[in-house]
C-alpha cells in the first residue's frame, strides 16, 4: 500500500523474546502481543515473513558445553525453532491471520518444507510466512537463516528485534554515555567492531546489500511505525 515505506519485510525475533518473565519456553501473553503487532502490520498491506530463534528452548552451543555432541545439539536447536514457529502460527491464526510455517529440515507432518517459489507465493497471497529451522544445517544460527531467507524472497528490509533499542558505540547497560547510531554502513559496523548479527549473517546481508534495522519490539505499534518509514532503532546499509 502506498503509505508503506517497505512492501516485503522479514522480521527476526529471538526465541528469548517469547519467554516474557520466564526463563524457558513460551509465554502465551507475549507471543499473543507479538502476533497482534504482526497482524496489524499485515493489515496495513505489508508482506511479512518471520524467523524465530530457538534460544528459549535449546541452543546447540549450550548443549555442547554441557557435553552433548554439537551437531545433535544444533539439530535440537533447529527443532526448537520449529516449535516456536508452530506456536506463532497458532497465535496468528487465533487472531484471524493467515500463516504458514515452512521448515528448512523436512518435518512435513507438522509444516511445509521450505520451497522458495512457494514461500513467495504465500507472501503474495497475504499469508504470514514463518521460516523455521534456520538454514537447515548445524553450526549456523537463525540470524543466518533470517538473512538468507530475506535475500531469497527479495525482502526490502530485514528487521531484527532485540532487547536494546538500536546499535550503540558501547554497551549501554554498562556505560551511561553510550551513544546510539541512527544509521551505519556495513563498513562502519566492521571497522568499529559493533555487534549487529553473527558474522555469517552479517556477511550475507552485506554481500547482497540487504538493509537491516535493529530495534526494540517492546513498544506497541513499533513494527507498523517502522514500515511507515519512521526512523526507529538503527538502520545498517551499504551507504550511510
Ligand atoms: N540452529 C542451527 N542451524 C541454523 C539455525 C539454528 O543449528 O541454521 C540451531 C543452533 O543450535 C542455534 C539454535 O538452533 O543455537 C537456536 O537458534 P538461535 O540460537 O539462532 O536462536 P535465538 O538466539 O535467535 O533464539
Tab-separated table of C-alpha atoms and ligand atoms in Angstrom:
chain	number	residue	atom	x	y	z
A	1	UNK	CA	0.000	0.000	0.000
A	2	UNK	CA	1.183	3.443	-0.841
A	3	UNK	CA	1.731	4.720	2.688
A	4	UNK	CA	4.194	1.950	3.490
A	5	UNK	CA	7.921	2.523	3.024
A	6	UNK	CA	8.553	-1.231	2.726
A	7	UNK	CA	6.482	-3.738	0.797
A	8	UNK	CA	8.047	-7.018	1.894
A	9	UNK	CA	9.979	-7.457	5.133
A	10	UNK	CA	11.434	-10.267	7.158
A	11	UNK	CA	11.183	-9.892	10.924
A	12	UNK	CA	13.670	-11.850	13.050
A	13	UNK	CA	12.620	-12.497	16.652
A	14	UNK	CA	14.876	-14.283	19.100
A	15	UNK	CA	13.474	-17.275	20.905
A	16	UNK	CA	14.073	-15.418	24.155
A	17	UNK	CA	11.599	-12.744	23.033
A	18	UNK	CA	8.841	-15.337	23.572
A	19	UNK	CA	9.740	-16.109	27.190
A	20	UNK	CA	8.480	-12.975	28.904
A	21	UNK	CA	9.477	-13.131	32.568
A	22	UNK	CA	10.059	-16.887	32.487
A	23	UNK	CA	13.486	-18.388	31.894
A	24	UNK	CA	12.325	-21.096	29.473
A	25	UNK	CA	9.568	-21.763	26.950
A	26	UNK	CA	6.772	-19.613	25.596
A	27	UNK	CA	4.589	-17.102	27.447
A	28	UNK	CA	1.177	-17.108	25.692
A	29	UNK	CA	0.599	-13.421	26.518
A	30	UNK	CA	3.924	-12.401	24.987
A	31	UNK	CA	3.537	-14.420	21.800
A	32	UNK	CA	-0.011	-13.066	21.540
A	33	UNK	CA	1.206	-9.490	21.724
A	34	UNK	CA	3.853	-10.140	19.084
A	35	UNK	CA	1.237	-11.787	16.867
A	36	UNK	CA	-1.008	-8.704	17.281
A	37	UNK	CA	1.835	-6.493	16.066
A	38	UNK	CA	2.463	-8.681	13.036
A	39	UNK	CA	-1.223	-8.828	12.155
A	40	UNK	CA	-1.506	-5.033	12.434
A	41	UNK	CA	1.405	-4.621	10.017
A	42	UNK	CA	-0.027	-7.219	7.641
A	43	UNK	CA	-3.421	-5.480	7.693
A	44	UNK	CA	-1.695	-2.263	6.610
A	45	UNK	CA	-0.578	-4.062	3.446
A	46	UNK	CA	2.928	-5.328	4.169
A	47	UNK	CA	4.026	-8.807	3.136
A	48	UNK	CA	5.568	-10.282	6.256
A	49	UNK	CA	7.944	-13.175	6.729
A	50	UNK	CA	9.115	-14.239	10.175
A	51	UNK	CA	12.108	-16.082	11.523
A	52	UNK	CA	12.034	-17.028	15.203
A	53	UNK	CA	15.081	-18.340	17.046
A	54	UNK	CA	15.112	-21.245	19.462
A	55	UNK	CA	17.126	-19.896	22.363
A	56	UNK	CA	14.131	-20.065	24.742
A	57	UNK	CA	14.287	-23.854	24.424
A	58	UNK	CA	17.680	-25.098	23.177
A	59	UNK	CA	20.857	-23.770	21.629
A	60	UNK	CA	23.396	-26.238	20.231
A	61	UNK	CA	26.380	-24.401	21.676
A	62	UNK	CA	24.865	-24.513	25.176
A	63	UNK	CA	24.054	-28.211	24.892
A	64	UNK	CA	27.582	-28.894	23.592
A	65	UNK	CA	29.038	-27.014	26.579
A	66	UNK	CA	27.160	-29.491	28.766
A	67	UNK	CA	28.795	-32.426	26.951
A	68	UNK	CA	26.405	-33.175	24.084
A	69	UNK	CA	27.571	-33.747	20.519
A	70	UNK	CA	27.406	-30.318	18.846
A	71	UNK	CA	25.617	-31.442	15.687
A	72	UNK	CA	22.935	-33.212	17.731
A	73	UNK	CA	22.602	-30.082	19.869
A	74	UNK	CA	22.193	-27.905	16.792
A	75	UNK	CA	19.573	-30.284	15.415
A	76	UNK	CA	17.706	-29.937	18.722
A	77	UNK	CA	18.061	-26.151	18.403
A	78	UNK	CA	16.605	-26.262	14.904
A	79	UNK	CA	13.678	-28.357	16.147
A	80	UNK	CA	13.173	-25.762	18.910
A	81	UNK	CA	12.717	-23.108	16.212
A	82	UNK	CA	10.027	-25.292	14.620
A	83	UNK	CA	8.204	-25.452	17.974
A	84	UNK	CA	8.322	-21.659	18.259
A	85	UNK	CA	7.175	-21.248	14.652
A	86	UNK	CA	4.172	-23.538	15.267
A	87	UNK	CA	3.286	-21.546	18.391
A	88	UNK	CA	3.443	-18.296	16.420
A	89	UNK	CA	1.370	-19.781	13.576
A	90	UNK	CA	-1.265	-20.737	16.132
A	91	UNK	CA	-1.215	-17.286	17.767
A	92	UNK	CA	-1.574	-15.594	14.372
A	93	UNK	CA	-4.425	-17.865	13.288
A	94	UNK	CA	-6.260	-17.390	16.616
A	95	UNK	CA	-6.279	-13.677	15.791
A	96	UNK	CA	-7.644	-14.195	12.283
A	97	UNK	CA	-4.310	-14.060	10.485
A	98	UNK	CA	-3.316	-16.463	7.735
A	99	UNK	CA	0.046	-18.079	8.348
A	100	UNK	CA	2.260	-20.883	7.055
A	101	UNK	CA	5.288	-22.487	8.652
A	102	UNK	CA	7.986	-23.647	6.213
A	103	UNK	CA	10.906	-25.624	7.599
A	104	UNK	CA	14.439	-25.973	6.267
A	105	UNK	CA	14.531	-29.523	7.638
A	106	UNK	CA	11.922	-31.973	6.420
A	107	UNK	CA	9.260	-32.396	9.074
A	108	UNK	CA	6.245	-32.236	6.849
A	109	UNK	CA	3.732	-33.931	9.082
A	110	UNK	CA	3.709	-30.681	11.030
A	111	UNK	CA	4.611	-27.991	8.494
A	112	UNK	CA	5.587	-27.400	4.884
A	113	UNK	CA	9.100	-27.845	3.537
A	114	UNK	CA	10.795	-24.598	2.595
A	115	UNK	CA	10.441	-24.108	-1.159
A	116	UNK	CA	11.392	-20.614	-2.265
A	117	UNK	CA	8.807	-20.168	-5.004
A	118	UNK	CA	6.050	-21.443	-2.754
A	119	UNK	CA	7.171	-19.089	0.009
A	120	UNK	CA	6.968	-16.113	-2.341
A	121	UNK	CA	3.510	-17.248	-3.449
A	122	UNK	CA	2.347	-17.385	0.190
A	123	UNK	CA	3.620	-13.840	0.731
A	124	UNK	CA	1.932	-12.569	-2.445
A	125	UNK	CA	-1.328	-14.085	-1.220
A	126	UNK	CA	-1.012	-12.237	2.082
A	127	UNK	CA	-0.011	-15.203	4.238
A	128	UNK	CA	2.408	-14.502	7.063
A	129	UNK	CA	5.182	-16.948	6.272
A	130	UNK	CA	7.305	-18.304	9.127
A	131	UNK	CA	10.647	-19.790	8.174
A	132	UNK	CA	11.729	-22.420	10.682
A	133	UNK	CA	14.937	-24.432	11.268
A	134	UNK	CA	17.308	-21.666	10.190
A	135	UNK	CA	19.354	-22.623	7.151
A	136	UNK	CA	18.804	-26.323	7.906
A	137	UNK	CA	22.430	-27.025	8.815
A	138	UNK	CA	24.353	-27.181	12.103
A	139	UNK	CA	26.876	-24.503	13.108
A	140	UNK	CA	24.588	-21.729	11.878
A	141	UNK	CA	22.122	-19.554	13.752
A	142	UNK	CA	18.699	-18.220	12.951
A	143	UNK	CA	20.302	-14.826	12.236
A	144	UNK	CA	21.899	-16.535	9.226
A	145	UNK	CA	18.582	-18.151	8.372
A	146	UNK	CA	16.906	-14.743	8.543
A	147	UNK	CA	19.487	-13.086	6.279
A	148	UNK	CA	19.417	-15.968	3.792
A	149	UNK	CA	15.628	-16.123	3.527
A	150	UNK	CA	15.308	-12.326	3.366
A	151	UNK	CA	17.635	-12.302	0.364
A	152	UNK	CA	15.937	-15.286	-1.275
A	153	UNK	CA	12.444	-13.775	-1.055
A	154	UNK	CA	13.625	-10.318	-2.136
A	155	UNK	CA	12.749	-8.599	1.154
A	156	UNK	CA	13.226	-4.821	1.176
A	157	UNK	CA	14.421	-4.910	4.766
A	158	UNK	CA	15.498	-7.341	7.465
A	159	UNK	CA	14.150	-6.248	10.847
A	160	UNK	CA	15.995	-7.622	13.837
A	161	UNK	CA	14.085	-7.206	17.084
A	162	UNK	CA	16.316	-7.031	20.168
A	163	UNK	CA	16.027	-6.004	23.821
A	164	UNK	CA	18.077	-2.872	23.069
A	165	UNK	CA	16.637	-0.010	21.025
A	166	UNK	CA	19.392	0.014	18.401
A	167	UNK	CA	23.146	-0.236	17.952
A	168	UNK	CA	25.352	1.736	20.391
A	169	UNK	CA	29.033	2.630	20.291
A	170	UNK	CA	29.441	0.714	23.571
A	171	UNK	CA	27.255	-1.374	25.825
A	172	UNK	CA	24.506	0.992	27.097
A	173	UNK	CA	23.911	-1.228	30.147
A	174	UNK	CA	27.498	-0.664	31.304
A	175	UNK	CA	28.173	2.870	30.024
A	176	UNK	CA	25.772	5.744	30.718
A	177	UNK	CA	27.445	7.829	27.967
A	178	UNK	CA	26.880	5.198	25.252
A	179	UNK	CA	25.617	6.762	22.007
A	180	UNK	CA	23.033	5.133	19.757
A	181	UNK	CA	23.521	5.289	16.000
A	182	UNK	CA	20.576	6.245	13.768
A	183	UNK	CA	22.294	4.680	10.784
A	184	UNK	CA	25.512	2.884	9.948
A	185	UNK	CA	27.126	1.439	6.861
A	186	UNK	CA	28.220	-2.192	6.742
A	187	UNK	CA	31.804	-0.928	6.717
A	188	UNK	CA	31.166	1.157	9.884
A	189	UNK	CA	29.935	-1.963	11.660
A	190	UNK	CA	33.090	-3.867	10.729
A	191	UNK	CA	35.581	-1.068	11.398
A	192	UNK	CA	34.025	-0.244	14.809
A	193	UNK	CA	33.622	-3.948	15.627
A	194	UNK	CA	29.940	-3.468	16.538
A	195	UNK	CA	27.699	-6.405	17.361
A	196	UNK	CA	24.745	-6.374	14.984
A	197	UNK	CA	24.253	-10.011	13.977
A	198	UNK	CA	26.523	-13.014	13.911
A	199	UNK	CA	29.356	-12.820	11.403
A	200	UNK	CA	27.952	-15.236	8.810
A	201	UNK	CA	24.576	-13.472	8.796
A	202	UNK	CA	26.164	-10.046	8.556
A	203	UNK	CA	28.417	-11.136	5.666
A	204	UNK	CA	25.405	-12.456	3.766
A	205	UNK	CA	23.489	-9.199	4.272
A	206	UNK	CA	26.439	-7.067	3.255
A	207	UNK	CA	27.239	-9.103	0.128
A	208	UNK	CA	23.623	-8.797	-1.043
A	209	UNK	CA	23.183	-5.187	0.063
A	210	UNK	CA	20.253	-6.178	2.280
A	211	UNK	CA	19.374	-3.297	4.643
A	212	UNK	CA	18.979	-4.223	8.315
A	213	UNK	CA	17.114	-2.400	11.030
A	214	UNK	CA	17.867	-3.244	14.654
A	215	UNK	CA	15.134	-2.128	17.028
A	216	UNK	CA	13.298	-2.831	20.282
A	217	UNK	CA	9.960	-4.568	19.702
A	218	UNK	CA	8.589	-3.928	23.205
A	219	UNK	CA	6.743	-0.713	22.352
A	220	UNK	CA	3.249	-1.427	20.954
A	221	UNK	CA	2.804	-0.362	17.324
A	222	UNK	CA	6.526	-0.115	16.614
A	223	UNK	CA	6.502	-2.552	13.704
A	224	UNK	CA	3.893	-0.617	11.790
A	225	UNK	CA	5.633	2.690	12.535
A	226	UNK	CA	8.848	1.325	11.030
A	227	UNK	CA	7.006	0.044	7.969
A	228	UNK	CA	5.506	3.507	7.539
A	229	UNK	CA	9.027	4.907	7.343
A	230	UNK	CA	9.799	6.119	10.872
A	231	UNK	CA	13.480	6.035	11.701
A	232	UNK	CA	13.287	3.851	14.805
A	233	UNK	CA	16.345	1.962	16.077
A	234	UNK	CA	19.431	1.722	13.874
A	235	UNK	CA	19.492	1.213	10.100
A	236	UNK	CA	22.504	-0.595	8.623
A	237	UNK	CA	23.012	-0.434	4.869
A	238	UNK	CA	25.571	-0.010	2.128
A	239	UNK	CA	25.684	3.787	2.226
A	240	UNK	CA	25.166	5.968	5.302
B	1	LIG	N1	20.494	-23.721	14.562
B	1	LIG	C1	21.273	-24.414	13.659
B	1	LIG	N2	21.268	-24.028	12.344
B	1	LIG	C2	20.548	-22.973	11.902
B	1	LIG	C3	19.769	-22.255	12.829
B	1	LIG	C4	19.753	-22.650	14.153
B	1	LIG	O1	21.960	-25.373	14.010
B	1	LIG	O2	20.585	-22.681	10.696
B	1	LIG	C5	20.438	-24.178	15.959
B	1	LIG	C6	21.615	-23.677	16.799
B	1	LIG	O3	21.934	-24.661	17.754
B	1	LIG	C7	21.022	-22.465	17.471
B	1	LIG	C8	19.612	-22.927	17.767
B	1	LIG	O4	19.272	-23.682	16.599
B	1	LIG	O5	21.704	-22.090	18.639
B	1	LIG	C9	18.590	-21.861	18.028
B	1	LIG	O6	18.759	-20.775	17.148
B	1	LIG	P1	19.369	-19.368	17.631
B	1	LIG	O7	20.486	-19.589	18.585
B	1	LIG	O8	19.667	-18.587	16.404
B	1	LIG	O9	18.124	-18.758	18.393
B	1	LIG	P2	17.935	-17.310	19.050
B	1	LIG	O10	19.231	-16.947	19.714
B	1	LIG	O11	17.592	-16.343	17.960
B	1	LIG	O12	16.785	-17.507	19.994
